[in-house]
């Protein structure tokens, strides 16, 4: 009788242990499911914020970028920029700053390929590190900060447009 009671107690403990494991496993599964749902929600929200930000950039660029340049204007701008290389000192007024409403100097005839080429060229011209490497030693010291601030502004505008046109 004692052996039977001990055997029954042992079976009862084993049953309770299995139930506890099952409850723990269920709890872990529910926790995993909850985490996965939270991650999915966070991912969806991130994608929505990203899409919204891209839409705002596109809308802003579309509203401020007017393809008003001509091939002659673009070529003269490139030539003026290249003349900076031969100058001993460069003041802010010497830099051929692009027009804010058409930073890339787009023409109405520019297709996607031409826009892409102009974006790549503009980035190589106006990236602050590249501009500083090419002309940093030639900048008039009293105007250096103003010139570099303006270069950064042009670079930011070009990068924004790259996002729009890509």
mmCIF file of N, CA and C in Angstrom, residues 52-164:
data_model
loop_
_atom_site.group_PDB
_atom_site.id
_atom_site.type_symbol
_atom_site.label_atom_id
_atom_site.label_comp_id
_atom_site.label_asym_id
_atom_site.label_seq_id
_atom_site.Cartn_x
_atom_site.Cartn_y
_atom_site.Cartn_z
ATOM 1 N N UNK A 52 6.851 57.880 -46.614
ATOM 2 C CA UNK A 52 6.372 59.245 -46.436
ATOM 3 C C UNK A 52 7.505 60.252 -46.634
ATOM 4 N N UNK A 53 8.671 59.947 -46.071
ATOM 5 C CA UNK A 53 9.822 60.844 -46.224
ATOM 6 C C UNK A 53 10.244 60.932 -47.687
ATOM 7 N N UNK A 54 10.256 59.797 -48.384
ATOM 8 C CA UNK A 54 10.619 59.809 -49.797
ATOM 9 C C UNK A 54 9.604 60.590 -50.619
ATOM 10 N N UNK A 55 8.338 60.454 -50.292
ATOM 11 C CA UNK A 55 7.299 61.199 -51.005
ATOM 12 C C UNK A 55 7.469 62.703 -50.793
ATOM 13 N N UNK A 56 7.797 63.093 -49.564
ATOM 14 C CA UNK A 56 8.021 64.522 -49.285
ATOM 15 C C UNK A 56 9.208 65.050 -50.074
ATOM 16 N N UNK A 57 10.286 64.245 -50.139
ATOM 17 C CA UNK A 57 11.470 64.668 -50.895
ATOM 18 C C UNK A 57 11.124 64.825 -52.366
ATOM 19 N N UNK A 58 10.400 63.850 -52.909
ATOM 20 C CA UNK A 58 10.013 63.924 -54.319
ATOM 21 C C UNK A 58 9.135 65.149 -54.596
ATOM 22 N N UNK A 59 8.190 65.383 -53.689
ATOM 23 C CA UNK A 59 7.286 66.513 -53.866
ATOM 24 C C UNK A 59 8.065 67.830 -53.795
ATOM 25 N N UNK A 60 8.962 67.926 -52.829
ATOM 26 C CA UNK A 60 9.754 69.149 -52.676
ATOM 27 C C UNK A 60 10.622 69.368 -53.915
ATOM 28 N N UNK A 61 11.292 68.311 -54.352
ATOM 29 C CA UNK A 61 12.176 68.443 -55.514
ATOM 30 C C UNK A 61 11.390 68.793 -56.767
ATOM 31 N N UNK A 62 10.246 68.176 -56.920
ATOM 32 C CA UNK A 62 9.426 68.463 -58.097
ATOM 33 C C UNK A 62 8.954 69.911 -58.089
ATOM 34 N N UNK A 63 8.710 70.439 -56.915
ATOM 35 C CA UNK A 63 8.204 71.802 -56.830
ATOM 36 C C UNK A 63 9.302 72.845 -56.990
ATOM 37 N N UNK A 64 10.568 72.468 -56.715
ATOM 38 C CA UNK A 64 11.629 73.479 -56.796
ATOM 39 C C UNK A 64 12.582 73.272 -57.963
ATOM 40 N N UNK A 65 12.536 72.125 -58.631
ATOM 41 C CA UNK A 65 13.452 71.865 -59.730
ATOM 42 C C UNK A 65 12.762 72.158 -61.050
ATOM 43 N N UNK A 66 13.221 73.209 -61.686
ATOM 44 C CA UNK A 66 12.672 73.598 -62.970
ATOM 45 C C UNK A 66 13.753 73.410 -64.024
ATOM 46 N N UNK A 67 13.482 72.630 -65.035
ATOM 47 C CA UNK A 67 14.456 72.373 -66.097
ATOM 48 C C UNK A 67 14.503 73.579 -67.018
ATOM 49 N N UNK A 68 15.212 74.618 -66.571
ATOM 50 C CA UNK A 68 15.217 75.889 -67.296
ATOM 51 C C UNK A 68 16.536 76.180 -67.991
ATOM 52 N N UNK A 69 17.541 75.347 -67.784
ATOM 53 C CA UNK A 69 18.850 75.608 -68.382
ATOM 54 C C UNK A 69 18.855 75.186 -69.845
ATOM 55 N N UNK A 70 19.876 75.643 -70.532
ATOM 56 C CA UNK A 70 20.111 75.193 -71.903
ATOM 57 C C UNK A 70 21.456 74.476 -71.910
ATOM 58 N N UNK A 71 21.756 73.804 -73.006
ATOM 59 C CA UNK A 71 23.059 73.146 -73.103
ATOM 60 C C UNK A 71 24.182 74.165 -72.985
ATOM 61 N N UNK A 72 23.991 75.349 -73.556
ATOM 62 C CA UNK A 72 25.021 76.400 -73.503
ATOM 63 C C UNK A 72 25.245 76.859 -72.059
ATOM 64 N N UNK A 73 24.166 77.015 -71.304
ATOM 65 C CA UNK A 73 24.288 77.417 -69.901
ATOM 66 C C UNK A 73 25.038 76.342 -69.117
ATOM 67 N N UNK A 74 24.682 75.093 -69.359
ATOM 68 C CA UNK A 74 25.354 73.988 -68.658
ATOM 69 C C UNK A 74 26.845 73.967 -68.994
ATOM 70 N N UNK A 75 27.177 74.059 -70.267
ATOM 71 C CA UNK A 75 28.585 74.021 -70.694
ATOM 72 C C UNK A 75 29.368 75.203 -70.133
ATOM 73 N N UNK A 76 28.758 76.392 -70.115
ATOM 74 C CA UNK A 76 29.472 77.560 -69.571
ATOM 75 C C UNK A 76 29.675 77.411 -68.065
ATOM 76 N N UNK A 77 28.714 76.791 -67.385
ATOM 77 C CA UNK A 77 28.864 76.549 -65.951
ATOM 78 C C UNK A 77 30.024 75.578 -65.686
ATOM 79 N N UNK A 78 30.083 74.511 -66.471
ATOM 80 C CA UNK A 78 31.167 73.524 -66.317
ATOM 81 C C UNK A 78 32.510 74.189 -66.607
ATOM 82 N N UNK A 79 32.569 74.991 -67.656
ATOM 83 C CA UNK A 79 33.821 75.681 -68.005
ATOM 84 C C UNK A 79 34.243 76.638 -66.891
ATOM 85 N N UNK A 80 33.290 77.372 -66.331
ATOM 86 C CA UNK A 80 33.608 78.301 -65.233
ATOM 87 C C UNK A 80 34.113 77.542 -64.016
ATOM 88 N N UNK A 81 33.520 76.395 -63.753
ATOM 89 C CA UNK A 81 33.968 75.567 -62.627
ATOM 90 C C UNK A 81 35.397 75.078 -62.878
ATOM 91 N N UNK A 82 35.681 74.650 -64.089
ATOM 92 C CA UNK A 82 37.019 74.150 -64.418
ATOM 93 C C UNK A 82 38.064 75.268 -64.350
ATOM 94 N N UNK A 83 37.654 76.519 -64.633
ATOM 95 C CA UNK A 83 38.597 77.653 -64.535
ATOM 96 C C UNK A 83 39.075 77.858 -63.105
ATOM 97 N N UNK A 84 38.288 77.386 -62.122
ATOM 98 C CA UNK A 84 38.719 77.519 -60.727
ATOM 99 C C UNK A 84 40.058 76.822 -60.501
ATOM 100 N N UNK A 85 40.308 75.761 -61.252
ATOM 101 C CA UNK A 85 41.545 74.979 -61.077
ATOM 102 C C UNK A 85 42.793 75.800 -61.391
ATOM 103 N N UNK A 86 42.658 76.758 -62.295
ATOM 104 C CA UNK A 86 43.829 77.557 -62.683
ATOM 105 C C UNK A 86 43.997 78.822 -61.838
ATOM 106 N N UNK A 87 43.071 79.086 -60.946
ATOM 107 C CA UNK A 87 43.140 80.294 -60.125
ATOM 108 C C UNK A 87 44.065 80.077 -58.927
ATOM 109 N N UNK A 88 44.734 81.166 -58.499
ATOM 110 C CA UNK A 88 45.605 81.086 -57.329
ATOM 111 C C UNK A 88 44.807 81.205 -56.037
ATOM 112 N N UNK A 89 43.817 82.094 -56.049
ATOM 113 C CA UNK A 89 42.955 82.281 -54.885
ATOM 114 C C UNK A 89 41.504 82.298 -55.357
ATOM 115 N N UNK A 90 40.641 81.702 -54.524
ATOM 116 C CA UNK A 90 39.230 81.617 -54.897
ATOM 117 C C UNK A 90 38.393 82.296 -53.817
ATOM 118 N N UNK A 91 37.648 83.311 -54.238
ATOM 119 C CA UNK A 91 36.706 83.989 -53.345
ATOM 120 C C UNK A 91 35.320 83.411 -53.610
ATOM 121 N N UNK A 92 34.394 83.695 -52.720
ATOM 122 C CA UNK A 92 33.027 83.173 -52.877
ATOM 123 C C UNK A 92 32.407 83.632 -54.190
ATOM 124 N N UNK A 93 32.710 84.858 -54.597
ATOM 125 C CA UNK A 93 32.137 85.385 -55.843
ATOM 126 C C UNK A 93 32.742 84.731 -57.088
ATOM 127 N N UNK A 94 33.883 84.066 -56.949
ATOM 128 C CA UNK A 94 34.522 83.394 -58.086
ATOM 129 C C UNK A 94 33.878 82.045 -58.409
ATOM 130 N N UNK A 95 33.212 81.451 -57.435
ATOM 131 C CA UNK A 95 32.647 80.115 -57.608
ATOM 132 C C UNK A 95 31.363 80.217 -58.438
ATOM 133 N N UNK A 96 31.246 79.415 -59.497
ATOM 134 C CA UNK A 96 30.023 79.448 -60.318
ATOM 135 C C UNK A 96 28.901 78.651 -59.645
ATOM 136 N N UNK A 97 28.243 79.288 -58.688
ATOM 137 C CA UNK A 97 27.198 78.597 -57.921
ATOM 138 C C UNK A 97 26.022 78.258 -58.824
ATOM 139 N N UNK A 98 25.471 77.054 -58.684
ATOM 140 C CA UNK A 98 24.296 76.708 -59.502
ATOM 141 C C UNK A 98 23.061 77.466 -59.021
ATOM 142 N N UNK A 99 22.093 77.556 -59.900
ATOM 143 C CA UNK A 99 20.842 78.241 -59.593
ATOM 144 C C UNK A 99 20.058 77.372 -58.606
ATOM 145 N N UNK A 100 19.579 77.935 -57.488
ATOM 146 C CA UNK A 100 18.859 77.112 -56.503
ATOM 147 C C UNK A 100 17.651 76.364 -57.069
ATOM 148 N N UNK A 101 16.982 76.936 -58.043
ATOM 149 C CA UNK A 101 15.801 76.261 -58.597
ATOM 150 C C UNK A 101 16.168 75.193 -59.631
ATOM 151 N N UNK A 102 17.454 75.110 -59.989
ATOM 152 C CA UNK A 102 17.908 74.112 -60.962
ATOM 153 C C UNK A 102 19.370 73.780 -60.679
ATOM 154 N N UNK A 103 19.616 73.194 -59.525
ATOM 155 C CA UNK A 103 20.975 72.909 -59.062
ATOM 156 C C UNK A 103 21.746 72.050 -60.060
ATOM 157 N N UNK A 104 21.060 71.149 -60.732
ATOM 158 C CA UNK A 104 21.729 70.252 -61.681
ATOM 159 C C UNK A 104 21.870 70.864 -63.079
ATOM 160 N N UNK A 105 21.298 72.049 -63.270
ATOM 161 C CA UNK A 105 21.272 72.718 -64.567
ATOM 162 C C UNK A 105 20.639 71.809 -65.625
ATOM 163 N N UNK A 106 19.472 71.298 -65.283
ATOM 164 C CA UNK A 106 18.738 70.427 -66.190
ATOM 165 C C UNK A 106 18.127 71.231 -67.328
ATOM 166 N N UNK A 107 18.090 70.601 -68.487
ATOM 167 C CA UNK A 107 17.425 71.209 -69.637
ATOM 168 C C UNK A 107 16.120 70.456 -69.872
ATOM 169 N N UNK A 108 15.180 71.063 -70.551
ATOM 170 C CA UNK A 108 13.917 70.367 -70.822
ATOM 171 C C UNK A 108 14.110 69.077 -71.634
ATOM 172 N N UNK A 109 15.204 68.977 -72.385
ATOM 173 C CA UNK A 109 15.445 67.798 -73.218
ATOM 174 C C UNK A 109 16.127 66.651 -72.464
ATOM 175 N N UNK A 110 16.592 66.876 -71.239
ATOM 176 C CA UNK A 110 17.317 65.845 -70.498
ATOM 177 C C UNK A 110 16.421 64.643 -70.195
ATOM 178 N N UNK A 111 16.873 63.477 -70.606
ATOM 179 C CA UNK A 111 16.150 62.247 -70.282
ATOM 180 C C UNK A 111 16.742 61.662 -68.994
ATOM 181 N N UNK A 112 16.300 60.486 -68.616
ATOM 182 C CA UNK A 112 16.755 59.872 -67.362
ATOM 183 C C UNK A 112 18.266 59.657 -67.363
ATOM 184 N N UNK A 113 18.818 59.245 -68.486
ATOM 185 C CA UNK A 113 20.265 59.014 -68.571
ATOM 186 C C UNK A 113 21.053 60.307 -68.397
ATOM 187 N N UNK A 114 20.607 61.371 -69.040
ATOM 188 C CA UNK A 114 21.294 62.665 -68.927
ATOM 189 C C UNK A 114 21.200 63.205 -67.499
ATOM 190 N N UNK A 115 20.023 63.045 -66.889
ATOM 191 C CA UNK A 115 19.870 63.489 -65.490
ATOM 192 C C UNK A 115 20.832 62.742 -64.584
ATOM 193 N N UNK A 116 20.933 61.434 -64.800
ATOM 194 C CA UNK A 116 21.816 60.622 -63.962
ATOM 195 C C UNK A 116 23.269 61.075 -64.111
ATOM 196 N N UNK A 117 23.702 61.330 -65.348
ATOM 197 C CA UNK A 117 25.073 61.800 -65.584
ATOM 198 C C UNK A 117 25.308 63.141 -64.900
ATOM 199 N N UNK A 118 24.326 64.028 -64.994
ATOM 200 C CA UNK A 118 24.478 65.346 -64.367
ATOM 201 C C UNK A 118 24.523 65.224 -62.851
ATOM 202 N N UNK A 119 23.760 64.288 -62.301
ATOM 203 C CA UNK A 119 23.792 64.070 -60.852
ATOM 204 C C UNK A 119 25.167 63.580 -60.430
ATOM 205 N N UNK A 120 25.705 62.603 -61.143
ATOM 206 C CA UNK A 120 27.026 62.063 -60.798
ATOM 207 C C UNK A 120 28.092 63.154 -60.898
ATOM 208 N N UNK A 121 28.040 63.935 -61.972
ATOM 209 C CA UNK A 121 29.019 65.023 -62.132
ATOM 210 C C UNK A 121 28.867 66.076 -61.040
ATOM 211 N N UNK A 122 27.626 66.407 -60.706
ATOM 212 C CA UNK A 122 27.392 67.415 -59.665
ATOM 213 C C UNK A 122 27.885 66.924 -58.306
ATOM 214 N N UNK A 123 27.673 65.646 -58.024
ATOM 215 C CA UNK A 123 28.160 65.108 -56.749
ATOM 216 C C UNK A 123 29.680 65.174 -56.708
ATOM 217 N N UNK A 124 30.325 64.830 -57.811
ATOM 218 C CA UNK A 124 31.793 64.864 -57.811
ATOM 219 C C UNK A 124 32.315 66.297 -57.714
ATOM 220 N N UNK A 125 31.552 67.267 -58.189
ATOM 221 C CA UNK A 125 31.971 68.669 -58.086
ATOM 222 C C UNK A 125 31.692 69.258 -56.708
ATOM 223 N N UNK A 126 30.494 68.992 -56.192
ATOM 224 C CA UNK A 126 30.029 69.732 -55.022
ATOM 225 C C UNK A 126 30.134 68.977 -53.697
ATOM 226 N N UNK A 127 30.596 67.734 -53.698
ATOM 227 C CA UNK A 127 30.766 67.042 -52.424
ATOM 228 C C UNK A 127 31.800 67.818 -51.616
ATOM 229 N N UNK A 128 31.489 68.169 -50.366
ATOM 230 C CA UNK A 128 32.401 69.019 -49.585
ATOM 231 C C UNK A 128 33.834 68.491 -49.501
ATOM 232 N N UNK A 129 34.014 67.197 -49.313
ATOM 233 C CA UNK A 129 35.375 66.653 -49.222
ATOM 234 C C UNK A 129 36.110 66.778 -50.554
ATOM 235 N N UNK A 130 35.417 66.507 -51.644
ATOM 236 C CA UNK A 130 36.059 66.594 -52.954
ATOM 237 C C UNK A 130 36.352 68.050 -53.319
ATOM 238 N N UNK A 131 35.413 68.929 -53.003
ATOM 239 C CA UNK A 131 35.618 70.353 -53.273
ATOM 240 C C UNK A 131 36.811 70.860 -52.462
ATOM 241 N N UNK A 132 36.861 70.485 -51.201
ATOM 242 C CA UNK A 132 37.955 70.920 -50.334
ATOM 243 C C UNK A 132 39.291 70.351 -50.809
ATOM 244 N N UNK A 133 39.301 69.105 -51.260
ATOM 245 C CA UNK A 133 40.539 68.507 -51.757
ATOM 246 C C UNK A 133 41.029 69.230 -53.013
ATOM 247 N N UNK A 134 40.093 69.610 -53.873
ATOM 248 C CA UNK A 134 40.469 70.260 -55.124
ATOM 249 C C UNK A 134 40.835 71.732 -54.937
ATOM 250 N N UNK A 135 40.109 72.432 -54.061
ATOM 251 C CA UNK A 135 40.271 73.885 -53.980
ATOM 252 C C UNK A 135 40.558 74.418 -52.581
ATOM 253 N N UNK A 136 40.603 73.558 -51.580
ATOM 254 C CA UNK A 136 40.754 74.018 -50.195
ATOM 255 C C UNK A 136 41.936 74.938 -49.964
ATOM 256 N N UNK A 137 43.074 74.624 -50.571
ATOM 257 C CA UNK A 137 44.277 75.445 -50.379
ATOM 258 C C UNK A 137 44.158 76.800 -51.076
ATOM 259 N N UNK A 138 43.267 76.911 -52.036
ATOM 260 C CA UNK A 138 43.124 78.148 -52.810
ATOM 261 C C UNK A 138 42.053 79.087 -52.263
ATOM 262 N N UNK A 139 41.221 78.612 -51.327
ATOM 263 C CA UNK A 139 40.127 79.438 -50.826
ATOM 264 C C UNK A 139 40.657 80.614 -50.020
ATOM 265 N N UNK A 140 40.048 81.772 -50.231
ATOM 266 C CA UNK A 140 40.394 82.960 -49.448
ATOM 267 C C UNK A 140 40.035 82.639 -47.997
ATOM 268 N N UNK A 141 41.000 82.784 -47.104
ATOM 269 C CA UNK A 141 40.836 82.326 -45.720
ATOM 270 C C UNK A 141 39.635 82.975 -45.021
ATOM 271 N N UNK A 142 39.399 84.242 -45.271
ATOM 272 C CA UNK A 142 38.286 84.926 -44.591
ATOM 273 C C UNK A 142 36.922 84.463 -45.110
ATOM 274 N N UNK A 143 36.908 83.844 -46.282
ATOM 275 C CA UNK A 143 35.645 83.397 -46.871
ATOM 276 C C UNK A 143 35.487 81.874 -46.845
ATOM 277 N N UNK A 144 36.484 81.167 -46.320
ATOM 278 C CA UNK A 144 36.487 79.701 -46.330
ATOM 279 C C UNK A 144 35.209 79.111 -45.722
ATOM 280 N N UNK A 145 34.830 79.568 -44.531
ATOM 281 C CA UNK A 145 33.647 79.003 -43.865
ATOM 282 C C UNK A 145 32.375 79.243 -44.665
ATOM 283 N N UNK A 146 32.240 80.446 -45.218
ATOM 284 C CA UNK A 146 31.049 80.770 -46.011
ATOM 285 C C UNK A 146 31.005 79.928 -47.286
ATOM 286 N N UNK A 147 32.144 79.768 -47.935
ATOM 287 C CA UNK A 147 32.198 78.976 -49.169
ATOM 288 C C UNK A 147 31.847 77.525 -48.864
ATOM 289 N N UNK A 148 32.445 76.961 -47.832
ATOM 290 C CA UNK A 148 32.203 75.549 -47.518
ATOM 291 C C UNK A 148 30.756 75.320 -47.056
ATOM 292 N N UNK A 149 30.167 76.288 -46.353
ATOM 293 C CA UNK A 149 28.760 76.163 -45.956
ATOM 294 C C UNK A 149 27.876 76.127 -47.198
ATOM 295 N N UNK A 150 28.203 76.958 -48.149
ATOM 296 C CA UNK A 150 27.414 77.002 -49.384
ATOM 297 C C UNK A 150 27.618 75.725 -50.209
ATOM 298 N N UNK A 151 28.859 75.222 -50.222
ATOM 299 C CA UNK A 151 29.142 73.952 -50.922
ATOM 300 C C UNK A 151 28.323 72.825 -50.296
ATOM 301 N N UNK A 152 28.270 72.785 -48.957
ATOM 302 C CA UNK A 152 27.480 71.753 -48.275
ATOM 303 C C UNK A 152 26.003 71.869 -48.640
ATOM 304 N N UNK A 153 25.513 73.080 -48.738
ATOM 305 C CA UNK A 153 24.114 73.307 -49.101
ATOM 306 C C UNK A 153 23.825 72.796 -50.513
ATOM 307 N N UNK A 154 24.714 73.102 -51.444
ATOM 308 C CA UNK A 154 24.538 72.628 -52.821
ATOM 309 C C UNK A 154 24.613 71.102 -52.849
ATOM 310 N N UNK A 155 25.577 70.546 -52.121
ATOM 311 C CA UNK A 155 25.738 69.090 -52.068
ATOM 312 C C UNK A 155 24.484 68.420 -51.518
ATOM 313 N N UNK A 156 23.916 68.972 -50.451
ATOM 314 C CA UNK A 156 22.681 68.413 -49.877
ATOM 315 C C UNK A 156 21.543 68.440 -50.899
ATOM 316 N N UNK A 157 21.438 69.537 -51.645
ATOM 317 C CA UNK A 157 20.382 69.646 -52.653
ATOM 318 C C UNK A 157 20.581 68.608 -53.763
ATOM 319 N N UNK A 158 21.831 68.406 -54.178
ATOM 320 C CA UNK A 158 22.127 67.423 -55.231
ATOM 321 C C UNK A 158 21.791 66.019 -54.745
ATOM 322 N N UNK A 159 22.154 65.711 -53.508
ATOM 323 C CA UNK A 159 21.886 64.372 -52.961
ATOM 324 C C UNK A 159 20.383 64.140 -52.843
ATOM 325 N N UNK A 160 19.645 65.165 -52.451
ATOM 326 C CA UNK A 160 18.180 65.048 -52.401
ATOM 327 C C UNK A 160 17.613 64.737 -53.783
ATOM 328 N N UNK A 161 18.136 65.419 -54.777
ATOM 329 C CA UNK A 161 17.661 65.197 -56.150
ATOM 330 C C UNK A 161 18.052 63.803 -56.651
ATOM 331 N N UNK A 162 19.192 63.333 -56.216
ATOM 332 C CA UNK A 162 19.601 61.969 -56.598
ATOM 333 C C UNK A 162 18.568 60.961 -56.096
ATOM 334 N N UNK A 163 18.081 61.167 -54.872
ATOM 335 C CA UNK A 163 17.070 60.278 -54.334
ATOM 336 C C UNK A 163 15.776 60.353 -55.142
ATOM 337 N N UNK A 164 15.468 61.524 -55.618
ATOM 338 C CA UNK A 164 14.232 61.713 -56.379
ATOM 339 C C UNK A 164 14.326 61.065 -57.757
#
